[in-house]
Short mmCIF file of C-alpha atoms in Angstrom, two decimals:
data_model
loop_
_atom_site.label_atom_id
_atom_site.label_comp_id
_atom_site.label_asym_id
_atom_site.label_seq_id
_atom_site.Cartn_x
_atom_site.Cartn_y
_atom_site.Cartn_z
CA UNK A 727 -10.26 -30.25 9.21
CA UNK A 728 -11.56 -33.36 7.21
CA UNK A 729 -8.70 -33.51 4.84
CA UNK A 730 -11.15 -33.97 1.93
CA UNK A 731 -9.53 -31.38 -0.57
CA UNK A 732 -6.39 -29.45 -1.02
CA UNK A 733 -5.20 -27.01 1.84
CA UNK A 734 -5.35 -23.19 1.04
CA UNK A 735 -4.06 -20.20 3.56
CA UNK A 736 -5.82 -17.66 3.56
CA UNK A 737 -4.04 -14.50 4.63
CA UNK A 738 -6.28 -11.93 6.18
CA UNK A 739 -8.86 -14.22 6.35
CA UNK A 740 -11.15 -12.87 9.20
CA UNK A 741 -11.34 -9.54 7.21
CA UNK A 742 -14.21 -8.71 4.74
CA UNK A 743 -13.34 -10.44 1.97
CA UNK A 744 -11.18 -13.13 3.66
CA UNK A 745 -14.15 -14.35 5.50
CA UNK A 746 -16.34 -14.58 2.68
CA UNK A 747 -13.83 -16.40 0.41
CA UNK A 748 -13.52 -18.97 3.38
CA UNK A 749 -17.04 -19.56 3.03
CA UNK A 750 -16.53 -20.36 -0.68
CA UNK A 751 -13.55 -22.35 -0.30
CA UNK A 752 -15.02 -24.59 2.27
CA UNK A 753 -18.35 -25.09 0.57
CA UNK A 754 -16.14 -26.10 -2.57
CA UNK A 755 -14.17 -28.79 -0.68
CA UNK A 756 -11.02 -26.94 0.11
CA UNK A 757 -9.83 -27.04 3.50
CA UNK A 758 -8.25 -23.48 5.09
CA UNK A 759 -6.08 -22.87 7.61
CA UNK A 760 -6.90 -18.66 8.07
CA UNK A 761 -4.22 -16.34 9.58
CA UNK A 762 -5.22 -12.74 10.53
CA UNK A 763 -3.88 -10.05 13.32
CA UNK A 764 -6.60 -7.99 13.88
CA UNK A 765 -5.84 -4.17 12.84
CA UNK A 766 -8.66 -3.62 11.20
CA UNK A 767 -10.51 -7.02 11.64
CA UNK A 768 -12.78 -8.26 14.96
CA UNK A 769 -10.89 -10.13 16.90
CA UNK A 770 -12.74 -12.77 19.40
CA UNK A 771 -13.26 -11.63 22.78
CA UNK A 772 -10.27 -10.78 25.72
CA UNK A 773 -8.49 -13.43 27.08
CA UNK A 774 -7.63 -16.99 25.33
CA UNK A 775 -10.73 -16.95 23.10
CA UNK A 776 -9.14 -15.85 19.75
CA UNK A 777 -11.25 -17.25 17.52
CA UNK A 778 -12.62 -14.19 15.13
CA UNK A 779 -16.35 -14.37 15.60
CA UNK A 780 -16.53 -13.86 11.62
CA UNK A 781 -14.72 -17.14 11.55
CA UNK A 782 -16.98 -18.61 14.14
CA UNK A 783 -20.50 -17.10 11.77
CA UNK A 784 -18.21 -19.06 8.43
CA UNK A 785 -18.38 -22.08 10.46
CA UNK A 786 -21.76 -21.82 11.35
CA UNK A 787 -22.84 -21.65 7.51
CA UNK A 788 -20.61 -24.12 6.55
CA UNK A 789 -21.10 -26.45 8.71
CA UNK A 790 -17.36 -27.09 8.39
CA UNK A 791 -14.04 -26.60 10.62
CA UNK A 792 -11.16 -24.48 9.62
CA UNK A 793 -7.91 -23.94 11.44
CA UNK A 794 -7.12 -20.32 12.46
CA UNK A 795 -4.08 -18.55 13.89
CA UNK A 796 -3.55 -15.41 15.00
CA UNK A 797 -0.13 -14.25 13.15
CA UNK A 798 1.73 -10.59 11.54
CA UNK A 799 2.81 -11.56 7.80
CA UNK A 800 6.04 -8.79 9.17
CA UNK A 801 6.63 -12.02 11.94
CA UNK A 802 8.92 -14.60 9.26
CA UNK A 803 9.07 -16.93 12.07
CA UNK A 804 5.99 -17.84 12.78
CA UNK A 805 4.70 -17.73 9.33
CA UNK A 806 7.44 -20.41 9.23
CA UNK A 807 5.77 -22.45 11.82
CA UNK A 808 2.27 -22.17 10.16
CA UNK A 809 3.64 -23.98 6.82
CA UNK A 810 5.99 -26.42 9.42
CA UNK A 811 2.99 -27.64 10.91
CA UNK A 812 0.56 -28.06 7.61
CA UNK A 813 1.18 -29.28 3.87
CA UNK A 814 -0.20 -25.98 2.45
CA UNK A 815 -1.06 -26.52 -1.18
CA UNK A 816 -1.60 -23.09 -2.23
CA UNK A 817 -2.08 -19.34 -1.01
CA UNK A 818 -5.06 -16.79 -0.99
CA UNK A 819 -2.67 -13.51 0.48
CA UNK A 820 -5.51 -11.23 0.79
CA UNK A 821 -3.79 -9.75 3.58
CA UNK A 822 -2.70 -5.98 3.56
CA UNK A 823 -3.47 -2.48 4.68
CA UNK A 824 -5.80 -0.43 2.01
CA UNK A 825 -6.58 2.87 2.69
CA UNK A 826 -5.90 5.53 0.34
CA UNK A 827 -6.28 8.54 2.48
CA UNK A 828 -3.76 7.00 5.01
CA UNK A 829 -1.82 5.65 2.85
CA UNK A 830 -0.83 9.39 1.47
CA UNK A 831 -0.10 10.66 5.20
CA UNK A 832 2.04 7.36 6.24
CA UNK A 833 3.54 6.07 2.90
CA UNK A 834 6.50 4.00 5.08
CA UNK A 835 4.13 2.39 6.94
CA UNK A 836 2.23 1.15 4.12
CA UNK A 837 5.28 0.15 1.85
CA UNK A 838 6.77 -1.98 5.39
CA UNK A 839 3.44 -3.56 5.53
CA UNK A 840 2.34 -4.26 2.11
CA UNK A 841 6.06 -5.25 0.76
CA UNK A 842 7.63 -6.59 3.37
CA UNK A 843 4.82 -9.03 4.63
CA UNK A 844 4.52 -9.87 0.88
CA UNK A 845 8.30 -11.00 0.37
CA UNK A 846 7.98 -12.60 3.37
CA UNK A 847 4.99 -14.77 2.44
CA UNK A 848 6.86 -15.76 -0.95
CA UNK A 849 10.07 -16.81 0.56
CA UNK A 850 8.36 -19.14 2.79
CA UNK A 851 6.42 -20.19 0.71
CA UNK A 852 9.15 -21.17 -1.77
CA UNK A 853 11.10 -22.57 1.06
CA UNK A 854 7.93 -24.99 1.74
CA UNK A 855 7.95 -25.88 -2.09
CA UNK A 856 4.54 -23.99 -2.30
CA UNK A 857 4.41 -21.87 -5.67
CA UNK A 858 0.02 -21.74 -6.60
CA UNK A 859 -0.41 -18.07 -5.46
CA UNK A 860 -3.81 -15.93 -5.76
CA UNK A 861 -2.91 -12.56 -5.25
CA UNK A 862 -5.71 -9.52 -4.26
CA UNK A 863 -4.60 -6.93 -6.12
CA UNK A 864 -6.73 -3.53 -6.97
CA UNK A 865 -8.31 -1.67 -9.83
CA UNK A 866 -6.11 1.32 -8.37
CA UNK A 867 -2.98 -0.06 -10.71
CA UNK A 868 -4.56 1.35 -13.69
CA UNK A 869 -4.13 4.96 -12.45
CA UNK A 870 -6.73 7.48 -14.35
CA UNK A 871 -7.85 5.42 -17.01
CA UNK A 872 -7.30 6.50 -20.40
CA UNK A 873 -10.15 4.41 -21.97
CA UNK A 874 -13.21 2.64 -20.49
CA UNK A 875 -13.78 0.10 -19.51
CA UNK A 876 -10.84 -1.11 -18.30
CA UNK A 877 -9.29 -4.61 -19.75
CA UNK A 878 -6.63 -6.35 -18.49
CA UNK A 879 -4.00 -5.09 -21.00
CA UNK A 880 -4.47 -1.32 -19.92
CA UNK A 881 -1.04 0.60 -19.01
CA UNK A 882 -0.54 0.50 -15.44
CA UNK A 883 1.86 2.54 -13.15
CA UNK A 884 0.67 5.85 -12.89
CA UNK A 885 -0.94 5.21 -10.04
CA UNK A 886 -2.49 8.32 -7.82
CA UNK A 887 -1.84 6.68 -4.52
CA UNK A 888 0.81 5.03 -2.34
CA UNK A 889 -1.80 2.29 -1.67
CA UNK A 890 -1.95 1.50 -5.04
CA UNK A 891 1.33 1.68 -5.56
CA UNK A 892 2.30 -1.24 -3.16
CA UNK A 893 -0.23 -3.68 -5.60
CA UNK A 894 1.89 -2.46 -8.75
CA UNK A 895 5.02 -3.23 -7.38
CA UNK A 896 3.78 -6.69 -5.65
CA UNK A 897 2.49 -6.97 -8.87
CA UNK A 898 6.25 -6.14 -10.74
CA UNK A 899 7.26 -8.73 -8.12
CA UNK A 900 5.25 -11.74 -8.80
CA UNK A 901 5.88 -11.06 -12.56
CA UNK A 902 9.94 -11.13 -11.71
CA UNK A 903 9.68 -14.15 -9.64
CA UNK A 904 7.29 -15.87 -12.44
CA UNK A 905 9.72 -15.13 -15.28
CA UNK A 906 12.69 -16.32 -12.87
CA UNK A 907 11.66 -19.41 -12.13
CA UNK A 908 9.10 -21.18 -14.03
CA UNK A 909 7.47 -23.17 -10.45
CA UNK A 910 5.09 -20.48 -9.75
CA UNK A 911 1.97 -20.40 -10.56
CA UNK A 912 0.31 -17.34 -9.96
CA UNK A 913 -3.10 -15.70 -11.28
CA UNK A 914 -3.72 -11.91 -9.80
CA UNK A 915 -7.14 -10.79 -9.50
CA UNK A 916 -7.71 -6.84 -9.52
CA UNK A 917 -10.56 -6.54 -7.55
CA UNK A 918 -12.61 -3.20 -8.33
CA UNK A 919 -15.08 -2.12 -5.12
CA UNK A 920 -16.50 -4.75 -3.26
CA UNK A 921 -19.86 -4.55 -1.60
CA UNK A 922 -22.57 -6.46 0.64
CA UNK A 923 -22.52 -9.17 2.14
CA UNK A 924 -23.53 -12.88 2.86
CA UNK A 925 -26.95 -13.44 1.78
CA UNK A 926 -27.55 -15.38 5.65
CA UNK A 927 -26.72 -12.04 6.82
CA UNK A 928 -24.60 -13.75 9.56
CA UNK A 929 -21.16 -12.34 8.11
CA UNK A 930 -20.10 -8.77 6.53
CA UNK A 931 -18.12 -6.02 6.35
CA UNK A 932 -17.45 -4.55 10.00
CA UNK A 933 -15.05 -1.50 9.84
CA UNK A 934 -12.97 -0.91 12.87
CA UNK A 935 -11.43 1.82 12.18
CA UNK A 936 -14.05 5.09 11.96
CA UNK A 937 -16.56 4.45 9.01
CA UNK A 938 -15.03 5.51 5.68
CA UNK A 939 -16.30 2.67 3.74
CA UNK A 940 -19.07 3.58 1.49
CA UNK A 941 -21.88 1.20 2.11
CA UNK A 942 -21.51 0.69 6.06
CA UNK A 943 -21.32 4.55 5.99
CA UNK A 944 -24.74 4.56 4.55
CA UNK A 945 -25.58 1.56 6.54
CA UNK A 946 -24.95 3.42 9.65
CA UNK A 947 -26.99 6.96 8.74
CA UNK A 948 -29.74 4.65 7.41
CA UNK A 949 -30.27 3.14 10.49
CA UNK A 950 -29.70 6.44 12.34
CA UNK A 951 -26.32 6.11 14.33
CA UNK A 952 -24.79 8.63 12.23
CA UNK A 953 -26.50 12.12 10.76
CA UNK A 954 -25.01 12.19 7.32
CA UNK A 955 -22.63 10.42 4.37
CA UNK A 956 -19.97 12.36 3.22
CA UNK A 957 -19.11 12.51 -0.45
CA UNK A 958 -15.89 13.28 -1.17
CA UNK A 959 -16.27 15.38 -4.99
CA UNK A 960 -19.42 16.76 -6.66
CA UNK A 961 -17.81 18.70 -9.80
CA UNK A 962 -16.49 15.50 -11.59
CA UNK A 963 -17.56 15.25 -15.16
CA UNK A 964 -19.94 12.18 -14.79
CA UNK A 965 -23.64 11.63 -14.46
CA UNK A 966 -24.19 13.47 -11.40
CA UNK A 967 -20.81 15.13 -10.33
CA UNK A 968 -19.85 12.04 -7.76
CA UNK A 969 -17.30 9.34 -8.69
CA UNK A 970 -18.00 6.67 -10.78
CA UNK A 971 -16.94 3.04 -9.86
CA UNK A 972 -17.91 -0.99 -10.48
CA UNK A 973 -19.34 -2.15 -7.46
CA UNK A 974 -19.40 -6.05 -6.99
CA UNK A 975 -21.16 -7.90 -4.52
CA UNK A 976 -18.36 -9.62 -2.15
CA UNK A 977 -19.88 -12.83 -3.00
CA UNK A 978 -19.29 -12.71 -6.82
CA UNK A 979 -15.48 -11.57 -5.60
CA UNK A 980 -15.32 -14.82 -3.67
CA UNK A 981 -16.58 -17.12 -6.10
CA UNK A 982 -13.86 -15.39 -8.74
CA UNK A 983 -10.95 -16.87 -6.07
CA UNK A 984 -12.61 -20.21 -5.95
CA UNK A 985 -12.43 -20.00 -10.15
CA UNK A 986 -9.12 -18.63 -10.24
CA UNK A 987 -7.60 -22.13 -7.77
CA UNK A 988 -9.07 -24.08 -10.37
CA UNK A 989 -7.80 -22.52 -13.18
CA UNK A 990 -4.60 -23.02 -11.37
CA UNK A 991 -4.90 -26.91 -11.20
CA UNK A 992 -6.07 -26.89 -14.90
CA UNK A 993 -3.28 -24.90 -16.68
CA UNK A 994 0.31 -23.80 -15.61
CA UNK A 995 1.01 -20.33 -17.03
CA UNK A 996 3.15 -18.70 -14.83
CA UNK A 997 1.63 -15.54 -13.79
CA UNK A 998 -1.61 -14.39 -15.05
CA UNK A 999 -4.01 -10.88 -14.70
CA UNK A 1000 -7.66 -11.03 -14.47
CA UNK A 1001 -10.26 -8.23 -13.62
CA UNK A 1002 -13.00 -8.95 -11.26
CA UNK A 1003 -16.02 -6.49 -11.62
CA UNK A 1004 -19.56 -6.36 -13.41
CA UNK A 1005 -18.89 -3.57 -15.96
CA UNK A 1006 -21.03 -1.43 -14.83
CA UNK A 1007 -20.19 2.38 -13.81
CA UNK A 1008 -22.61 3.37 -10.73
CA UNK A 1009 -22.09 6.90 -9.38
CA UNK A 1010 -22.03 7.05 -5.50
CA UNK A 1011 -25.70 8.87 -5.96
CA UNK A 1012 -27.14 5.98 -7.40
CA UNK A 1013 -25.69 3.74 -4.83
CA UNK A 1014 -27.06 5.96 -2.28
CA UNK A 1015 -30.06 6.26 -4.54
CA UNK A 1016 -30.23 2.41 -4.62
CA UNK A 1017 -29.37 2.09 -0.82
CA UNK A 1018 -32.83 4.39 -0.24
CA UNK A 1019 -34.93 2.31 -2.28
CA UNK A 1020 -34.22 -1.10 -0.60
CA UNK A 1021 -34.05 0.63 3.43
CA UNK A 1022 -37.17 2.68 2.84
CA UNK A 1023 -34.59 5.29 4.63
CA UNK A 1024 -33.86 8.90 3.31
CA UNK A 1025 -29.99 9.13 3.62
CA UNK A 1026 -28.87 12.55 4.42
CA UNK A 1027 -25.68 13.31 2.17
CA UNK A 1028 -23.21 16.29 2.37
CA UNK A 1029 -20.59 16.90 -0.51
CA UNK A 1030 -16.95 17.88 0.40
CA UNK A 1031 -13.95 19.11 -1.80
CA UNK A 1032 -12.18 15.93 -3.67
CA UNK A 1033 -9.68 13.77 -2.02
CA UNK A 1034 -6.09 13.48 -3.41
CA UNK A 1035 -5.63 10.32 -4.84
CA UNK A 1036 -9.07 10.06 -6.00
CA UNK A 1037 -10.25 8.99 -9.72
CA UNK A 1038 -13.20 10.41 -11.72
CA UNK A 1039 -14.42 7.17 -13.25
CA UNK A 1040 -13.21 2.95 -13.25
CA UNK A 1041 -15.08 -0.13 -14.34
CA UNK A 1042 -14.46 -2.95 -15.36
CA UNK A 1043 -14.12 -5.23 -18.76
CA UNK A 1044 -14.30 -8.54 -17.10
CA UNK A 1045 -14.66 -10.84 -20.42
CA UNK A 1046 -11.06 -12.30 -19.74
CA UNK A 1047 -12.13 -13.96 -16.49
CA UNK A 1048 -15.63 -15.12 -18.31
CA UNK A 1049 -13.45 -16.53 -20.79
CA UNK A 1050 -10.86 -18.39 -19.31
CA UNK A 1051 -11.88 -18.78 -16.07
CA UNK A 1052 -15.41 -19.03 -16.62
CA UNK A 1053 -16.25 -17.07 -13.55
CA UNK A 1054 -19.29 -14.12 -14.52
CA UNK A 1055 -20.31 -11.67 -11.75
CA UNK A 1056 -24.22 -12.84 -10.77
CA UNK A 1057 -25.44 -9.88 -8.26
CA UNK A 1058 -27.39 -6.77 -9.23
CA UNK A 1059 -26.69 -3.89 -7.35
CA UNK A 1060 -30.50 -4.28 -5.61
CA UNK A 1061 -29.18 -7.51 -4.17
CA UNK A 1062 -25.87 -5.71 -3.35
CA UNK A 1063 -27.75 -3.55 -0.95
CA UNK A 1064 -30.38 -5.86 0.43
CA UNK A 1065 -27.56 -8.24 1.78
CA UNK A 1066 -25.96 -5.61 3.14
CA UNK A 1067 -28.87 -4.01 4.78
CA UNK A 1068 -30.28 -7.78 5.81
CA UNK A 1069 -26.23 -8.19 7.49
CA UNK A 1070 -26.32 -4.55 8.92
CA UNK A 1071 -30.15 -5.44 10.62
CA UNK A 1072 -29.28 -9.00 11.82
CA UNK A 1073 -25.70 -7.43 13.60
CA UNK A 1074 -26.16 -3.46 14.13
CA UNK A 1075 -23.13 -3.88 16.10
CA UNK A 1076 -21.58 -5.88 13.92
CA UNK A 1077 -19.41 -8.57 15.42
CA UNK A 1078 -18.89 -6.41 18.54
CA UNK A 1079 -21.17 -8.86 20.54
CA UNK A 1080 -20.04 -11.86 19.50
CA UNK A 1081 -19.67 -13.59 22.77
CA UNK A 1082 -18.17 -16.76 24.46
CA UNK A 1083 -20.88 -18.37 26.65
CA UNK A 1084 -20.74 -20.02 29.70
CA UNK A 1085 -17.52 -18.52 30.62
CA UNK A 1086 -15.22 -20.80 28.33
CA UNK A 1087 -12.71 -20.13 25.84
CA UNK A 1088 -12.39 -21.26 22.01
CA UNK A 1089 -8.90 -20.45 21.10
CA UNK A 1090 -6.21 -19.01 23.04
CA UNK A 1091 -4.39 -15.85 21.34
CA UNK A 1092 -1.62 -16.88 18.88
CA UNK A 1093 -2.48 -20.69 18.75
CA UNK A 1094 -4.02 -22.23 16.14
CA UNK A 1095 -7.35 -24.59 16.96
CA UNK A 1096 -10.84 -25.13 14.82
CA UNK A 1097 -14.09 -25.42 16.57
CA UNK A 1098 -16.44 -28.25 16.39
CA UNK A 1099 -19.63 -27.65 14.92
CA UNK A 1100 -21.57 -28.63 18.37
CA UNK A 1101 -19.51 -25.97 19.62
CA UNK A 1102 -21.67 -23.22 18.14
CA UNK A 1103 -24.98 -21.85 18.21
CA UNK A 1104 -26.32 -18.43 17.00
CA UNK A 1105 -23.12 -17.27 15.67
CA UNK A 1106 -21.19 -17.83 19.65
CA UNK A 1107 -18.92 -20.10 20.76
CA UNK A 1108 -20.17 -22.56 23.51
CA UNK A 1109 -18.64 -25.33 25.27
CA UNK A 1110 -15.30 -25.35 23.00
CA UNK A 1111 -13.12 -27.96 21.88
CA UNK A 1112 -9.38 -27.43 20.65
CA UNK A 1113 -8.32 -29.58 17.72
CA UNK A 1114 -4.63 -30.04 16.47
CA UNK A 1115 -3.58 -28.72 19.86
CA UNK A 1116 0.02 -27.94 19.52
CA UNK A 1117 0.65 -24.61 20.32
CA UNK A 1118 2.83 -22.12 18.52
CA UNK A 1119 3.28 -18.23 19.50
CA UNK A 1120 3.12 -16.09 16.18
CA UNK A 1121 5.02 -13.97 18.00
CA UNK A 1122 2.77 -10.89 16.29
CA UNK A 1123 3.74 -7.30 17.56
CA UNK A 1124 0.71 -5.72 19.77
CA UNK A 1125 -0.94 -2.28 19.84
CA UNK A 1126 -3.67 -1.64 22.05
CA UNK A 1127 -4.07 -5.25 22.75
CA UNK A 1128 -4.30 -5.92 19.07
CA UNK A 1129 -1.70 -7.17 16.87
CA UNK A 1130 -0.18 -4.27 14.68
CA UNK A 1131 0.77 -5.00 10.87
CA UNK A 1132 -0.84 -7.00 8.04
CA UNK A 1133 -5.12 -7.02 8.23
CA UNK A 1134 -7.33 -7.67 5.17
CA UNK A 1135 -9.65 -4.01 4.47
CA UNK A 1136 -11.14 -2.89 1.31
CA UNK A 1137 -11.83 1.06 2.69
CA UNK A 1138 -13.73 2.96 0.60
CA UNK A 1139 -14.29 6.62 0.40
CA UNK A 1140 -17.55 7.26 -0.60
CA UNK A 1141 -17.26 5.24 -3.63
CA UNK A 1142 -13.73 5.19 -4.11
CA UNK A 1143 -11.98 2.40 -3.50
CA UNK A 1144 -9.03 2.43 -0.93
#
């Protein structure tokens, strides 16, 4: 790293939104140290090259280094040994699991995960004497909204799913902790439903788990590896009978954390709420509608019964983060769906061929190392160098030859955000 700027970790940060942060961070002068442990993020190929070839691809379009370990928020220790081994000046914990359907079937699992990694995180960090905190919290805290759109000062609480329901109580946390002690510093962004991708087309959203996320779901029947979307919910009282819900291109999202650090710098006020969305309603129809028009593709759609946990309608009032953190969503939804499309294209595998040429390796599993630039080309690692080559075992838990706990995903339901 070059040392130029403050130091940010970045939990979850090979995940969708992690990765494209990192790209904003870095292009803003901000070094990052990235953890991740690959449930529901591509890890880098078998073996001791660990380096997530979404990291390797924010590299590339940097043209910057960034320090990456492979750790499980749940493992205290080596979160310990992250902060031990770099002055850390504050924390992107984008980190989580986000799925609303299995959040309803395994609600322990998600409140271990969620809470637990998220208590963790705080405690070291106040043990490190590290209190600027950006928190990723969700739209799904406002429940069924009474009014529309949504502002900041809504009631939240009655939330419809245990997914959402670990962000309001993280959220009851950071507000305790705020009011105990008046260190922190803490702004909490509720995201509503992400979308696209890099405009390079080199990184984006690559579900691992089976694809329940609306726009690689029509991604994947536009460009004919699957037969149909499935719309969960055609009798709602909206335009068309589909949900309703403020799409934002990932990019704007990013650009909002990048606003929200330097709000932090400017003003100390404890804990503080903003919404990140355009204010727009779009039905899942019109996105699919939209998707059509920029693919040239006809996308086969079937409707199902509704989901539990679902919501009819949410977007967003976003004149708070305008306001105060002068931060504006830019995309149109057009542009929403010809990055993704451009990403989907460039990678119809996604990162699954990401490989490490000539035989060598780039990181070794649960170290931490960042890659020279003239260790890349076309997205893969060649020839790598280790940096900073202390090595410290995260001591992460591991499923299927992946680690099993905390992962950055944004799953969404056909429009619904997880």
């Amino acid at each position: 790293m070059s040392g130029s700027g403050p130091t940010v970790l970045v939990t979850g940060g090979a995940g969708y939104i992690g990765s494209h942060c990192t790209v904003e961070l870095l292009q803003a002068g901000y070094d990052v140290v990235a953890l991740d442990n690959f449930v529901n993020s591509v890890p880098g190929p078998p073996g001791p090259c660990g380096l997530p070839p979404s990291l390797q691809r924010v590299q590339r379009i940097t043209g910057r280094d960034l320090v990456f370990y492979e750790c499980d928020l749940l493992d205290k220790q080596g979160l310990q040994q992250i902060f031990q081994d770099h002055k850390i000046d504050c924390v992107i914990h984008f980190a989580a699991i986000k799925a609303v359907g299995e959040s309803m079937q395994f609600p322990l699992l998600y409140y271990k995960n969620n809470l637990i990694a998220t208590i963790n995180l705080i405690e070291v960090m106040e043990a490190h004497n590290v209190y600027q905190l950006v928190f990723s919290s969700s739209c799904t805290v406002y429940g069924n909204p009474e009014s529309l759109p949504i502002t900041e000062d809504h009631p939240t609480g009655e939330v419809t799913n245990v997914y959402g329901r670990t962000k309001h109580f993280i959220e009851g946390m950071l507000k305790d902790i705020s009011a105990a002690s008046k260190k922190w510093n803490i702004i909490a962004l509720r995201y509503f439903n992400p979308v696209g991708a890099h405009p390079s087309g080199l990184i984006g959203e690559d579900p691992t788990k089976e694809f329940t996320n609306i726009m690689p779901y029509m991604a994947q029947v536009a460009i004919g590896n699957k037969p149909h979307v499935t719309i969960f919910g055609g009798d709602y009282d909206t335009v068309d009978g589909t949900g309703v819900r403020d799409y934002i291109h990932v990019m704007d999202l990013a650009s909002g954390h990048v606003a929200a650090l330097r709000k932090l710098k400017e003003k100390h006020q404890r804990l503080k709420i903003y919404n990140l969305g355009t204010g727009n309603g779009v039905s899942v129809l019109q996105l699919l509608r939209a998707f059509e028009d920029v693919t040239k593709n006809q996308i086969p759609f079937k409707i199902c019964d509704r989901r539990d946990g679902d919501i009819v309608s949410m977007y967003a009032n976003a004149n708070l983060a305008e306001k105060e953190l002068g931060w504006k969503a830019r995309f149109t939804l057009p542009q929403m769906c010809e990055d993704f499309w451009r990403w989907q294209t460039m990678n119809p595998d996604g990162y699954r061929n990401c490989k490490v040429e000539n035989g060598t390796s780039k990181l070794a599993a649960h170290n931490k190392s960042s890659v020279n630039e003239n260790t890349k080309k076309n997205g893969h690692c060649e020839n790598p160098t280790k940096t900073n080559g202390n090595s410290h075992n995260c001591g992460a838990l591991k499923q299927n030859g992946h680690t099993h706990g905390i992962t950055p995903e944004i799953v969404q339901h056909n429009g619904h955000k997880d």
